[in-house]
Amino acid sequence: MIVRANGNWISQWKLGTGVGHYTTTVPFSALVAGVNRLSLDVHGAHVKILPGSTMRLPKTHQYAHLPNLQLLARTAFPLVRDGNAKSLRMIYLNSTSELLSAGLTLFAKLAQVSRSTLPAAVVFMGHPLPGGGSQVILGTPADLRSAAQTNVPVQFVHGALRWQSPGSESQWNSSQNPLARAYLLETPAGKGAEHWNLWFLVPSVESAESAVNLLVQKDNWSTLTGDFAWLDAHGHYHSVMLGKQQIYGNHQSSWYWIYLFSLRPIWWVIVVLTILFLGSISAGWLSQHRRKQWGAHG
């Protein structure tokens, strides 16, 4: 029997006859944010998992670095977190048949990677709604209102594309004639980042179907990363990180600090060296203090 988590090999057992007791541990590195798939592949035998068998999931840090289109591509996270997407809304800025078809294709891909039919997702025609849930927004740059682009690192202003340099609060770079065939952008929906927006924009609705068909292909979908992607003239999507990243999860938990330090392993080294340094100083001071005491008694 081979145990896999999300397609990654975890362990392998040689099974005996009769009832057996087997235990395996799945490391954190094999898990992803959102839905995980644990598979048991049996070769050359028939196996029955008894009703009394259990799976124990210990408390984990439950954190993710967002925005991250790679997590979206793997499990539809953070748009889908509850299995049925009860807070997910599909927003069409334009009601043309081409855009509606593109939206259905993108929705089907999200359902596939989240392994859920997303029965609670709803559809709206018009402009993005304030608060209350995560949104997939489809349309053209001409459909966008300025108010909808507040606190977004990539904006379309009077037909021109502009973006902020990473770490810059005021400096904007711009392109008067954006040549990309489609744009994909993931941003937090307001403060607190409980909900997220996924923007899919095309220069013209006529190209929406072909652009989204290329997006959901494995060669493009599996390479998504960062928070902004665009489609070039050769049918390839390119990704980059333009906005701010944040740590999603409960910051009040002690696991938060463990996760925070795991992002920068050098911090653990600094902490250990600091403890050793302070310990050696304390030991030296204590030794010197005791010598003085012994000298005084002598």
PDB file of C-alpha atoms in Angstrom:
ATOM      1  CA  MET A   1       0.000   0.000   0.000  1.00  0.00           C
ATOM      2  CA  ILE A   2       1.305   3.416  -0.951  1.00  0.00           C
ATOM      3  CA  VAL A   3       0.104   6.463   0.991  1.00  0.00           C
ATOM      4  CA  ARG A   4       0.011   9.753  -0.895  1.00  0.00           C
ATOM      5  CA  ALA A   5      -1.048  13.269   0.104  1.00  0.00           C
ATOM      6  CA  ASN A   6      -1.980  15.581  -2.768  1.00  0.00           C
ATOM      7  CA  GLY A   7      -0.141  13.223  -5.119  1.00  0.00           C
ATOM      8  CA  ASN A   8       3.085  13.278  -3.080  1.00  0.00           C
ATOM      9  CA  TRP A   9       4.545   9.967  -1.810  1.00  0.00           C
ATOM     10  CA  ILE A  10       4.360   9.747   2.002  1.00  0.00           C
ATOM     11  CA  SER A  11       4.995   6.121   2.971  1.00  0.00           C
ATOM     12  CA  GLN A  12       4.780   2.559   1.735  1.00  0.00           C
ATOM     13  CA  TRP A  13       3.754  -0.589   3.633  1.00  0.00           C
ATOM     14  CA  LYS A  14       3.915  -4.309   2.947  1.00  0.00           C
ATOM     15  CA  LEU A  15       0.595  -5.606   4.249  1.00  0.00           C
ATOM     16  CA  GLY A  16       0.176  -8.893   6.043  1.00  0.00           C
ATOM     17  CA  THR A  17      -2.843 -11.195   6.147  1.00  0.00           C
ATOM     18  CA  GLY A  18      -5.682 -10.602   8.593  1.00  0.00           C
ATOM     19  CA  VAL A  19      -6.366  -7.460  10.575  1.00  0.00           C
ATOM     20  CA  GLY A  20      -3.382  -5.152  10.929  1.00  0.00           C
ATOM     21  CA  HIS A  21      -2.550  -1.925  12.701  1.00  0.00           C
ATOM     22  CA  TYR A  22      -0.700   0.621  10.571  1.00  0.00           C
ATOM     23  CA  THR A  23       0.218   4.196  11.391  1.00  0.00           C
ATOM     24  CA  THR A  24       1.630   6.918   9.188  1.00  0.00           C
ATOM     25  CA  THR A  25       2.363  10.592   9.654  1.00  0.00           C
ATOM     26  CA  VAL A  26       1.695  13.192   6.981  1.00  0.00           C
ATOM     27  CA  PRO A  27       4.161  16.110   7.245  1.00  0.00           C
ATOM     28  CA  PHE A  28       2.996  19.723   7.036  1.00  0.00           C
ATOM     29  CA  SER A  29       5.077  20.208   3.891  1.00  0.00           C
ATOM     30  CA  ALA A  30       2.790  17.800   1.993  1.00  0.00           C
ATOM     31  CA  LEU A  31      -0.366  19.761   2.825  1.00  0.00           C
ATOM     32  CA  VAL A  32      -1.742  22.864   1.130  1.00  0.00           C
ATOM     33  CA  ALA A  33      -4.201  25.540   2.179  1.00  0.00           C
ATOM     34  CA  GLY A  34      -7.773  24.485   1.487  1.00  0.00           C
ATOM     35  CA  VAL A  35      -8.823  20.933   0.586  1.00  0.00           C
ATOM     36  CA  ASN A  36      -6.240  18.133   0.777  1.00  0.00           C
ATOM     37  CA  ARG A  37      -6.495  14.690  -0.827  1.00  0.00           C
ATOM     38  CA  LEU A  38      -5.180  11.606   0.985  1.00  0.00           C
ATOM     39  CA  SER A  39      -5.029   8.467  -1.172  1.00  0.00           C
ATOM     40  CA  LEU A  40      -4.255   4.814  -0.357  1.00  0.00           C
ATOM     41  CA  ASP A  41      -3.053   2.907  -3.429  1.00  0.00           C
ATOM     42  CA  VAL A  42      -3.158  -0.886  -3.037  1.00  0.00           C
ATOM     43  CA  HIS A  43      -1.408  -3.231  -5.464  1.00  0.00           C
ATOM     44  CA  GLY A  44      -1.773  -7.015  -5.718  1.00  0.00           C
ATOM     45  CA  ALA A  45      -4.307  -7.407  -2.898  1.00  0.00           C
ATOM     46  CA  HIS A  46      -7.771  -6.504  -1.639  1.00  0.00           C
ATOM     47  CA  VAL A  47      -7.984  -4.278   1.428  1.00  0.00           C
ATOM     48  CA  LYS A  48     -10.955  -3.318   3.582  1.00  0.00           C
ATOM     49  CA  ILE A  49     -10.844  -0.365   5.936  1.00  0.00           C
ATOM     50  CA  LEU A  50     -12.794  -1.386   9.044  1.00  0.00           C
ATOM     51  CA  PRO A  51     -15.502   0.917  10.486  1.00  0.00           C
ATOM     52  CA  GLY A  52     -13.464   1.430  13.655  1.00  0.00           C
ATOM     53  CA  SER A  53     -10.521   2.905  11.771  1.00  0.00           C
ATOM     54  CA  THR A  54      -9.793   6.523  12.613  1.00  0.00           C
ATOM     55  CA  MET A  55      -7.856   9.448  11.271  1.00  0.00           C
ATOM     56  CA  ARG A  56      -6.504  11.959  13.753  1.00  0.00           C
ATOM     57  CA  LEU A  57      -5.705  15.480  12.581  1.00  0.00           C
ATOM     58  CA  PRO A  58      -3.659  17.350  15.202  1.00  0.00           C
ATOM     59  CA  LYS A  59      -3.954  21.098  15.581  1.00  0.00           C
ATOM     60  CA  THR A  60      -1.842  22.861  12.978  1.00  0.00           C
ATOM     61  CA  HIS A  61      -0.873  26.455  12.365  1.00  0.00           C
ATOM     62  CA  GLN A  62      -3.594  26.910   9.672  1.00  0.00           C
ATOM     63  CA  TYR A  63      -1.871  29.867   8.036  1.00  0.00           C
ATOM     64  CA  ALA A  64      -1.281  30.915   4.454  1.00  0.00           C
ATOM     65  CA  HIS A  65       0.683  33.649   2.735  1.00  0.00           C
ATOM     66  CA  LEU A  66      -1.807  35.648   0.625  1.00  0.00           C
ATOM     67  CA  PRO A  67      -2.429  36.729  -2.059  1.00  0.00           C
ATOM     68  CA  ASN A  68      -1.093  33.673  -3.838  1.00  0.00           C
ATOM     69  CA  LEU A  69      -2.552  32.542  -7.168  1.00  0.00           C
ATOM     70  CA  GLN A  70      -0.725  29.234  -6.729  1.00  0.00           C
ATOM     71  CA  LEU A  71      -3.010  28.316  -3.812  1.00  0.00           C
ATOM     72  CA  LEU A  72      -6.014  29.332  -5.911  1.00  0.00           C
ATOM     73  CA  ALA A  73      -4.855  27.039  -8.718  1.00  0.00           C
ATOM     74  CA  ARG A  74      -4.384  24.092  -6.335  1.00  0.00           C
ATOM     75  CA  THR A  75      -7.533  24.265  -4.207  1.00  0.00           C
ATOM     76  CA  ALA A  76      -9.443  27.479  -5.130  1.00  0.00           C
ATOM     77  CA  PHE A  77      -8.297  28.934  -1.792  1.00  0.00           C
ATOM     78  CA  PRO A  78      -9.078  31.569  -0.493  1.00  0.00           C
ATOM     79  CA  LEU A  79     -12.235  31.913  -2.635  1.00  0.00           C
ATOM     80  CA  VAL A  80     -13.364  28.484  -1.447  1.00  0.00           C
ATOM     81  CA  ARG A  81     -12.790  27.702   2.223  1.00  0.00           C
ATOM     82  CA  ASP A  82     -15.969  26.029   3.438  1.00  0.00           C
ATOM     83  CA  GLY A  83     -16.457  23.394   0.737  1.00  0.00           C
ATOM     84  CA  ASN A  84     -19.656  24.870  -0.674  1.00  0.00           C
ATOM     85  CA  ALA A  85     -18.510  28.465  -1.306  1.00  0.00           C
ATOM     86  CA  LYS A  86     -21.433  29.945   0.613  1.00  0.00           C
ATOM     87  CA  SER A  87     -19.834  33.380   0.391  1.00  0.00           C
ATOM     88  CA  LEU A  88     -18.708  33.191  -3.272  1.00  0.00           C
ATOM     89  CA  ARG A  89     -20.316  35.482  -5.853  1.00  0.00           C
ATOM     90  CA  MET A  90     -19.792  35.536  -9.615  1.00  0.00           C
ATOM     91  CA  ILE A  91     -20.011  39.165 -10.764  1.00  0.00           C
ATOM     92  CA  TYR A  92     -20.475  39.907 -14.487  1.00  0.00           C
ATOM     93  CA  LEU A  93     -19.732  43.508 -15.422  1.00  0.00           C
ATOM     94  CA  ASN A  94     -21.042  42.753 -18.914  1.00  0.00           C
ATOM     95  CA  SER A  95     -23.897  40.368 -19.759  1.00  0.00           C
ATOM     96  CA  THR A  96     -22.741  39.259 -23.207  1.00  0.00           C
ATOM     97  CA  SER A  97     -22.921  35.551 -24.057  1.00  0.00           C
ATOM     98  CA  GLU A  98     -19.137  35.385 -24.582  1.00  0.00           C
ATOM     99  CA  LEU A  99     -18.438  36.633 -21.065  1.00  0.00           C
ATOM    100  CA  LEU A 100     -21.097  34.378 -19.533  1.00  0.00           C
ATOM    101  CA  SER A 101     -19.524  31.372 -21.241  1.00  0.00           C
ATOM    102  CA  ALA A 102     -16.082  32.384 -19.997  1.00  0.00           C
ATOM    103  CA  GLY A 103     -17.448  32.721 -16.463  1.00  0.00           C
ATOM    104  CA  LEU A 104     -18.950  29.223 -16.566  1.00  0.00           C
ATOM    105  CA  THR A 105     -15.627  27.784 -17.683  1.00  0.00           C
ATOM    106  CA  LEU A 106     -13.746  29.556 -14.885  1.00  0.00           C
ATOM    107  CA  PHE A 107     -16.383  28.507 -12.333  1.00  0.00           C
ATOM    108  CA  ALA A 108     -16.090  24.882 -13.493  1.00  0.00           C
ATOM    109  CA  LYS A 109     -12.320  25.027 -13.009  1.00  0.00           C
ATOM    110  CA  LEU A 110     -12.729  26.376  -9.466  1.00  0.00           C
ATOM    111  CA  ALA A 111     -15.206  23.564  -8.748  1.00  0.00           C
ATOM    112  CA  GLN A 112     -12.747  21.019 -10.112  1.00  0.00           C
ATOM    113  CA  VAL A 113      -9.734  22.106  -8.068  1.00  0.00           C
ATOM    114  CA  SER A 114     -11.803  22.586  -4.882  1.00  0.00           C
ATOM    115  CA  ARG A 115     -13.437  19.153  -5.401  1.00  0.00           C
ATOM    116  CA  SER A 116     -16.853  20.656  -4.720  1.00  0.00           C
ATOM    117  CA  THR A 117     -19.892  21.534  -6.825  1.00  0.00           C
ATOM    118  CA  LEU A 118     -19.986  24.907  -5.006  1.00  0.00           C
ATOM    119  CA  PRO A 119     -23.784  24.746  -4.640  1.00  0.00           C
ATOM    120  CA  ALA A 120     -24.074  27.928  -2.581  1.00  0.00           C
ATOM    121  CA  ALA A 121     -22.316  30.235  -5.076  1.00  0.00           C
ATOM    122  CA  VAL A 122     -24.515  32.981  -6.549  1.00  0.00           C
ATOM    123  CA  VAL A 123     -24.420  35.104  -9.725  1.00  0.00           C
ATOM    124  CA  PHE A 124     -24.903  38.864 -10.088  1.00  0.00           C
ATOM    125  CA  MET A 125     -24.995  41.150 -13.094  1.00  0.00           C
ATOM    126  CA  GLY A 126     -23.575  44.602 -12.561  1.00  0.00           C
ATOM    127  CA  HIS A 127     -20.767  46.058 -10.491  1.00  0.00           C
ATOM    128  CA  PRO A 128     -18.969  44.487  -7.517  1.00  0.00           C
ATOM    129  CA  LEU A 129     -20.979  44.519  -4.312  1.00  0.00           C
ATOM    130  CA  PRO A 130     -19.466  45.942  -1.127  1.00  0.00           C
ATOM    131  CA  GLY A 131     -18.573  43.408   1.577  1.00  0.00           C
ATOM    132  CA  GLY A 132     -20.233  40.166   2.483  1.00  0.00           C
ATOM    133  CA  GLY A 133     -18.254  37.617   0.523  1.00  0.00           C
ATOM    134  CA  SER A 134     -15.573  36.713  -1.978  1.00  0.00           C
ATOM    135  CA  GLN A 135     -16.128  37.588  -5.623  1.00  0.00           C
ATOM    136  CA  VAL A 136     -15.022  36.490  -9.080  1.00  0.00           C
ATOM    137  CA  ILE A 137     -15.350  39.614 -11.228  1.00  0.00           C
ATOM    138  CA  LEU A 138     -15.451  39.280 -15.033  1.00  0.00           C
ATOM    139  CA  GLY A 139     -15.552  42.073 -17.577  1.00  0.00           C
ATOM    140  CA  THR A 140     -13.497  44.527 -19.602  1.00  0.00           C
ATOM    141  CA  PRO A 141     -11.400  47.447 -18.344  1.00  0.00           C
ATOM    142  CA  ALA A 142     -13.978  49.795 -19.903  1.00  0.00           C
ATOM    143  CA  ASP A 143     -16.638  48.330 -17.582  1.00  0.00           C
ATOM    144  CA  LEU A 144     -14.693  49.190 -14.435  1.00  0.00           C
ATOM    145  CA  ARG A 145     -15.606  52.084 -12.180  1.00  0.00           C
ATOM    146  CA  SER A 146     -12.887  53.986 -10.362  1.00  0.00           C
ATOM    147  CA  ALA A 147     -14.460  53.152  -6.996  1.00  0.00           C
ATOM    148  CA  ALA A 148     -14.040  49.432  -7.707  1.00  0.00           C
ATOM    149  CA  GLN A 149     -10.271  49.847  -8.060  1.00  0.00           C
ATOM    150  CA  THR A 150      -9.590  51.298  -4.625  1.00  0.00           C
ATOM    151  CA  ASN A 151      -6.578  49.716  -2.882  1.00  0.00           C
ATOM    152  CA  VAL A 152      -5.857  47.555  -5.937  1.00  0.00           C
ATOM    153  CA  PRO A 153      -2.165  47.346  -6.996  1.00  0.00           C
ATOM    154  CA  VAL A 154      -3.094  47.149 -10.707  1.00  0.00           C
ATOM    155  CA  GLN A 155      -5.570  49.646 -12.161  1.00  0.00           C
ATOM    156  CA  PHE A 156      -7.043  50.630 -15.522  1.00  0.00           C
ATOM    157  CA  VAL A 157      -7.390  54.393 -15.858  1.00  0.00           C
ATOM    158  CA  HIS A 158      -8.732  55.878 -19.126  1.00  0.00           C
ATOM    159  CA  GLY A 159      -7.740  52.766 -21.041  1.00  0.00           C
ATOM    160  CA  ALA A 160      -4.199  52.709 -19.671  1.00  0.00           C
ATOM    161  CA  LEU A 161      -2.814  50.052 -17.359  1.00  0.00           C
ATOM    162  CA  ARG A 162      -0.906  51.227 -14.300  1.00  0.00           C
ATOM    163  CA  TRP A 163       0.633  49.334 -11.410  1.00  0.00           C
ATOM    164  CA  GLN A 164       2.501  50.031  -8.199  1.00  0.00           C
ATOM    165  CA  SER A 165       6.048  48.897  -7.694  1.00  0.00           C
ATOM    166  CA  PRO A 166       6.364  46.316  -4.877  1.00  0.00           C
ATOM    167  CA  GLY A 167       6.850  48.113  -1.564  1.00  0.00           C
ATOM    168  CA  SER A 168       5.890  51.496  -3.023  1.00  0.00           C
ATOM    169  CA  GLU A 169       2.899  53.378  -1.623  1.00  0.00           C
ATOM    170  CA  SER A 170       2.806  56.244  -4.114  1.00  0.00           C
ATOM    171  CA  GLN A 171       4.911  55.488  -7.213  1.00  0.00           C
ATOM    172  CA  TRP A 172       2.909  54.228 -10.188  1.00  0.00           C
ATOM    173  CA  ASN A 173       4.219  52.816 -13.457  1.00  0.00           C
ATOM    174  CA  SER A 174       1.948  52.950 -16.485  1.00  0.00           C
ATOM    175  CA  SER A 175       1.461  51.572 -19.978  1.00  0.00           C
ATOM    176  CA  GLN A 176      -0.664  53.591 -22.405  1.00  0.00           C
ATOM    177  CA  ASN A 177      -1.285  50.661 -24.757  1.00  0.00           C
ATOM    178  CA  PRO A 178      -1.554  47.404 -22.803  1.00  0.00           C
ATOM    179  CA  LEU A 179      -1.087  44.562 -25.254  1.00  0.00           C
ATOM    180  CA  ALA A 180      -2.098  41.615 -23.073  1.00  0.00           C
ATOM    181  CA  ARG A 181      -5.068  39.514 -24.214  1.00  0.00           C
ATOM    182  CA  ALA A 182      -6.354  38.967 -20.644  1.00  0.00           C
ATOM    183  CA  TYR A 183      -5.574  39.855 -17.036  1.00  0.00           C
ATOM    184  CA  LEU A 184      -5.997  37.903 -13.784  1.00  0.00           C
ATOM    185  CA  LEU A 185      -5.658  39.650 -10.428  1.00  0.00           C
ATOM    186  CA  GLU A 186      -6.223  38.469  -6.846  1.00  0.00           C
ATOM    187  CA  THR A 187      -6.807  41.111  -4.164  1.00  0.00           C
ATOM    188  CA  PRO A 188      -8.259  41.292  -0.651  1.00  0.00           C
ATOM    189  CA  ALA A 189     -11.831  42.620  -0.552  1.00  0.00           C
ATOM    190  CA  GLY A 190     -11.496  45.366   2.026  1.00  0.00           C
ATOM    191  CA  LYS A 191      -9.685  45.364   5.345  1.00  0.00           C
ATOM    192  CA  GLY A 192      -9.169  42.241   7.367  1.00  0.00           C
ATOM    193  CA  ALA A 193      -8.923  40.018   4.254  1.00  0.00           C
ATOM    194  CA  GLU A 194     -11.773  37.744   5.294  1.00  0.00           C
ATOM    195  CA  HIS A 195     -12.946  37.807   1.694  1.00  0.00           C
ATOM    196  CA  TRP A 196     -11.091  38.039  -1.600  1.00  0.00           C
ATOM    197  CA  ASN A 197     -11.660  39.222  -5.152  1.00  0.00           C
ATOM    198  CA  LEU A 198     -10.483  37.459  -8.296  1.00  0.00           C
ATOM    199  CA  TRP A 199     -10.540  39.779 -11.307  1.00  0.00           C
ATOM    200  CA  PHE A 200     -10.611  38.356 -14.852  1.00  0.00           C
ATOM    201  CA  LEU A 201     -10.495  41.159 -17.407  1.00  0.00           C
ATOM    202  CA  VAL A 202     -10.259  41.052 -21.198  1.00  0.00           C
ATOM    203  CA  PRO A 203      -9.795  44.018 -23.598  1.00  0.00           C
ATOM    204  CA  SER A 204     -12.885  42.916 -25.530  1.00  0.00           C
ATOM    205  CA  VAL A 205     -15.655  40.449 -24.672  1.00  0.00           C
ATOM    206  CA  GLU A 206     -15.144  38.669 -28.012  1.00  0.00           C
ATOM    207  CA  SER A 207     -11.817  37.293 -26.720  1.00  0.00           C
ATOM    208  CA  ALA A 208     -13.151  36.201 -23.322  1.00  0.00           C
ATOM    209  CA  GLU A 209     -13.863  32.565 -24.221  1.00  0.00           C
ATOM    210  CA  SER A 210     -10.496  31.892 -25.845  1.00  0.00           C
ATOM    211  CA  ALA A 211      -8.640  33.692 -23.029  1.00  0.00           C
ATOM    212  CA  VAL A 212     -10.290  31.679 -20.262  1.00  0.00           C
ATOM    213  CA  ASN A 213      -9.891  28.417 -22.208  1.00  0.00           C
ATOM    214  CA  LEU A 214      -6.162  29.074 -22.306  1.00  0.00           C
ATOM    215  CA  LEU A 215      -6.157  30.011 -18.604  1.00  0.00           C
ATOM    216  CA  VAL A 216      -7.628  26.697 -17.410  1.00  0.00           C
ATOM    217  CA  GLN A 217      -5.195  24.598 -19.454  1.00  0.00           C
ATOM    218  CA  LYS A 218      -2.720  22.737 -17.254  1.00  0.00           C
ATOM    219  CA  ASP A 219       0.369  24.445 -18.714  1.00  0.00           C
ATOM    220  CA  ASN A 220      -0.992  27.866 -17.716  1.00  0.00           C
ATOM    221  CA  TRP A 221      -3.117  27.066 -14.646  1.00  0.00           C
ATOM    222  CA  SER A 222      -0.401  25.109 -12.845  1.00  0.00           C
ATOM    223  CA  THR A 223       2.165  27.907 -13.274  1.00  0.00           C
ATOM    224  CA  LEU A 224       0.094  30.679 -11.694  1.00  0.00           C
ATOM    225  CA  THR A 225       1.782  32.453  -8.784  1.00  0.00           C
ATOM    226  CA  GLY A 226       1.953  35.908  -7.188  1.00  0.00           C
ATOM    227  CA  ASP A 227      -1.154  38.076  -7.480  1.00  0.00           C
ATOM    228  CA  PHE A 228      -1.200  39.279 -11.121  1.00  0.00           C
ATOM    229  CA  ALA A 229      -1.088  37.323 -14.378  1.00  0.00           C
ATOM    230  CA  TRP A 230      -1.491  38.322 -18.023  1.00  0.00           C
ATOM    231  CA  LEU A 231      -1.908  36.487 -21.335  1.00  0.00           C
ATOM    232  CA  ASP A 232       0.639  37.174 -24.068  1.00  0.00           C
ATOM    233  CA  ALA A 233       0.178  36.912 -27.829  1.00  0.00           C
ATOM    234  CA  HIS A 234       1.512  33.337 -27.857  1.00  0.00           C
ATOM    235  CA  GLY A 235      -1.136  31.941 -25.497  1.00  0.00           C
ATOM    236  CA  HIS A 236       1.010  31.853 -22.338  1.00  0.00           C
ATOM    237  CA  TYR A 237       0.101  33.372 -18.969  1.00  0.00           C
ATOM    238  CA  HIS A 238       2.859  35.110 -17.006  1.00  0.00           C
ATOM    239  CA  SER A 239       2.646  35.861 -13.285  1.00  0.00           C
ATOM    240  CA  VAL A 240       4.183  38.413 -10.973  1.00  0.00           C
ATOM    241  CA  MET A 241       3.741  39.685  -7.405  1.00  0.00           C
ATOM    242  CA  LEU A 242       2.792  43.383  -7.291  1.00  0.00           C
ATOM    243  CA  GLY A 243       0.691  43.889  -4.171  1.00  0.00           C
ATOM    244  CA  LYS A 244       1.409  43.382  -0.487  1.00  0.00           C
ATOM    245  CA  GLN A 245       1.423  39.889   0.949  1.00  0.00           C
ATOM    246  CA  GLN A 246      -0.037  39.136   4.346  1.00  0.00           C
ATOM    247  CA  ILE A 247      -0.310  36.136   6.626  1.00  0.00           C
ATOM    248  CA  TYR A 248      -3.841  34.769   6.666  1.00  0.00           C
ATOM    249  CA  GLY A 249      -4.941  33.063   9.900  1.00  0.00           C
ATOM    250  CA  ASN A 250      -5.430  33.605  13.613  1.00  0.00           C
ATOM    251  CA  HIS A 251      -2.635  35.885  14.762  1.00  0.00           C
ATOM    252  CA  GLN A 252      -3.601  35.397  18.414  1.00  0.00           C
ATOM    253  CA  SER A 253      -2.557  31.749  18.374  1.00  0.00           C
ATOM    254  CA  SER A 254       0.865  30.623  19.581  1.00  0.00           C
ATOM    255  CA  TRP A 255       1.165  28.693  16.304  1.00  0.00           C
ATOM    256  CA  TYR A 256       1.395  32.075  14.551  1.00  0.00           C
ATOM    257  CA  TRP A 257       4.885  32.694  15.908  1.00  0.00           C
ATOM    258  CA  ILE A 258       6.011  29.209  14.934  1.00  0.00           C
ATOM    259  CA  TYR A 259       4.736  29.812  11.401  1.00  0.00           C
ATOM    260  CA  LEU A 260       6.275  33.275  11.312  1.00  0.00           C
ATOM    261  CA  PHE A 261       9.680  31.915  12.251  1.00  0.00           C
ATOM    262  CA  SER A 262       9.330  29.049   9.758  1.00  0.00           C
ATOM    263  CA  LEU A 263       9.157  31.625   6.950  1.00  0.00           C
ATOM    264  CA  ARG A 264      12.628  32.824   7.927  1.00  0.00           C
ATOM    265  CA  PRO A 265      14.592  29.857   9.375  1.00  0.00           C
ATOM    266  CA  ILE A 266      17.540  32.172  10.013  1.00  0.00           C
ATOM    267  CA  TRP A 267      15.478  33.656  12.862  1.00  0.00           C
ATOM    268  CA  TRP A 268      15.665  30.336  14.707  1.00  0.00           C
ATOM    269  CA  VAL A 269      19.449  30.386  14.322  1.00  0.00           C
ATOM    270  CA  ILE A 270      19.612  33.963  15.654  1.00  0.00           C
ATOM    271  CA  VAL A 271      17.412  33.084  18.627  1.00  0.00           C
ATOM    272  CA  VAL A 272      19.504  30.006  19.504  1.00  0.00           C
ATOM    273  CA  LEU A 273      22.761  31.937  19.169  1.00  0.00           C
ATOM    274  CA  THR A 274      21.331  34.747  21.316  1.00  0.00           C
ATOM    275  CA  ILE A 275      20.292  32.269  24.012  1.00  0.00           C
ATOM    276  CA  LEU A 276      23.736  30.637  23.941  1.00  0.00           C
ATOM    277  CA  PHE A 277      25.426  34.037  24.100  1.00  0.00           C
ATOM    278  CA  LEU A 278      23.325  35.233  27.019  1.00  0.00           C
ATOM    279  CA  GLY A 279      23.743  31.847  28.714  1.00  0.00           C
ATOM    280  CA  SER A 280      27.542  32.020  28.442  1.00  0.00           C
ATOM    281  CA  ILE A 281      27.564  35.575  29.814  1.00  0.00           C
ATOM    282  CA  SER A 282      25.313  34.536  32.712  1.00  0.00           C
ATOM    283  CA  ALA A 283      27.470  31.476  33.418  1.00  0.00           C
ATOM    284  CA  GLY A 284      30.636  33.601  33.367  1.00  0.00           C
ATOM    285  CA  TRP A 285      29.125  36.211  35.673  1.00  0.00           C
ATOM    286  CA  LEU A 286      27.860  33.531  38.097  1.00  0.00           C
ATOM    287  CA  SER A 287      31.249  31.796  38.125  1.00  0.00           C
ATOM    288  CA  GLN A 288      33.061  35.065  38.834  1.00  0.00           C
ATOM    289  CA  HIS A 289      30.554  35.943  41.570  1.00  0.00           C
ATOM    290  CA  ARG A 290      31.093  32.598  43.301  1.00  0.00           C
ATOM    291  CA  ARG A 291      34.883  32.974  43.133  1.00  0.00           C
ATOM    292  CA  LYS A 292      34.591  36.301  44.917  1.00  0.00           C
ATOM    293  CA  GLN A 293      32.397  34.691  47.565  1.00  0.00           C
ATOM    294  CA  TRP A 294      34.889  31.857  48.107  1.00  0.00           C
ATOM    295  CA  GLY A 295      37.748  34.370  48.337  1.00  0.00           C
ATOM    296  CA  ALA A 296      35.897  36.360  50.968  1.00  0.00           C
ATOM    297  CA  HIS A 297      35.201  33.237  53.081  1.00  0.00           C
ATOM    298  CA  GLY A 298      38.820  32.057  52.762  1.00  0.00           C
TER     299      GLY A 298
END
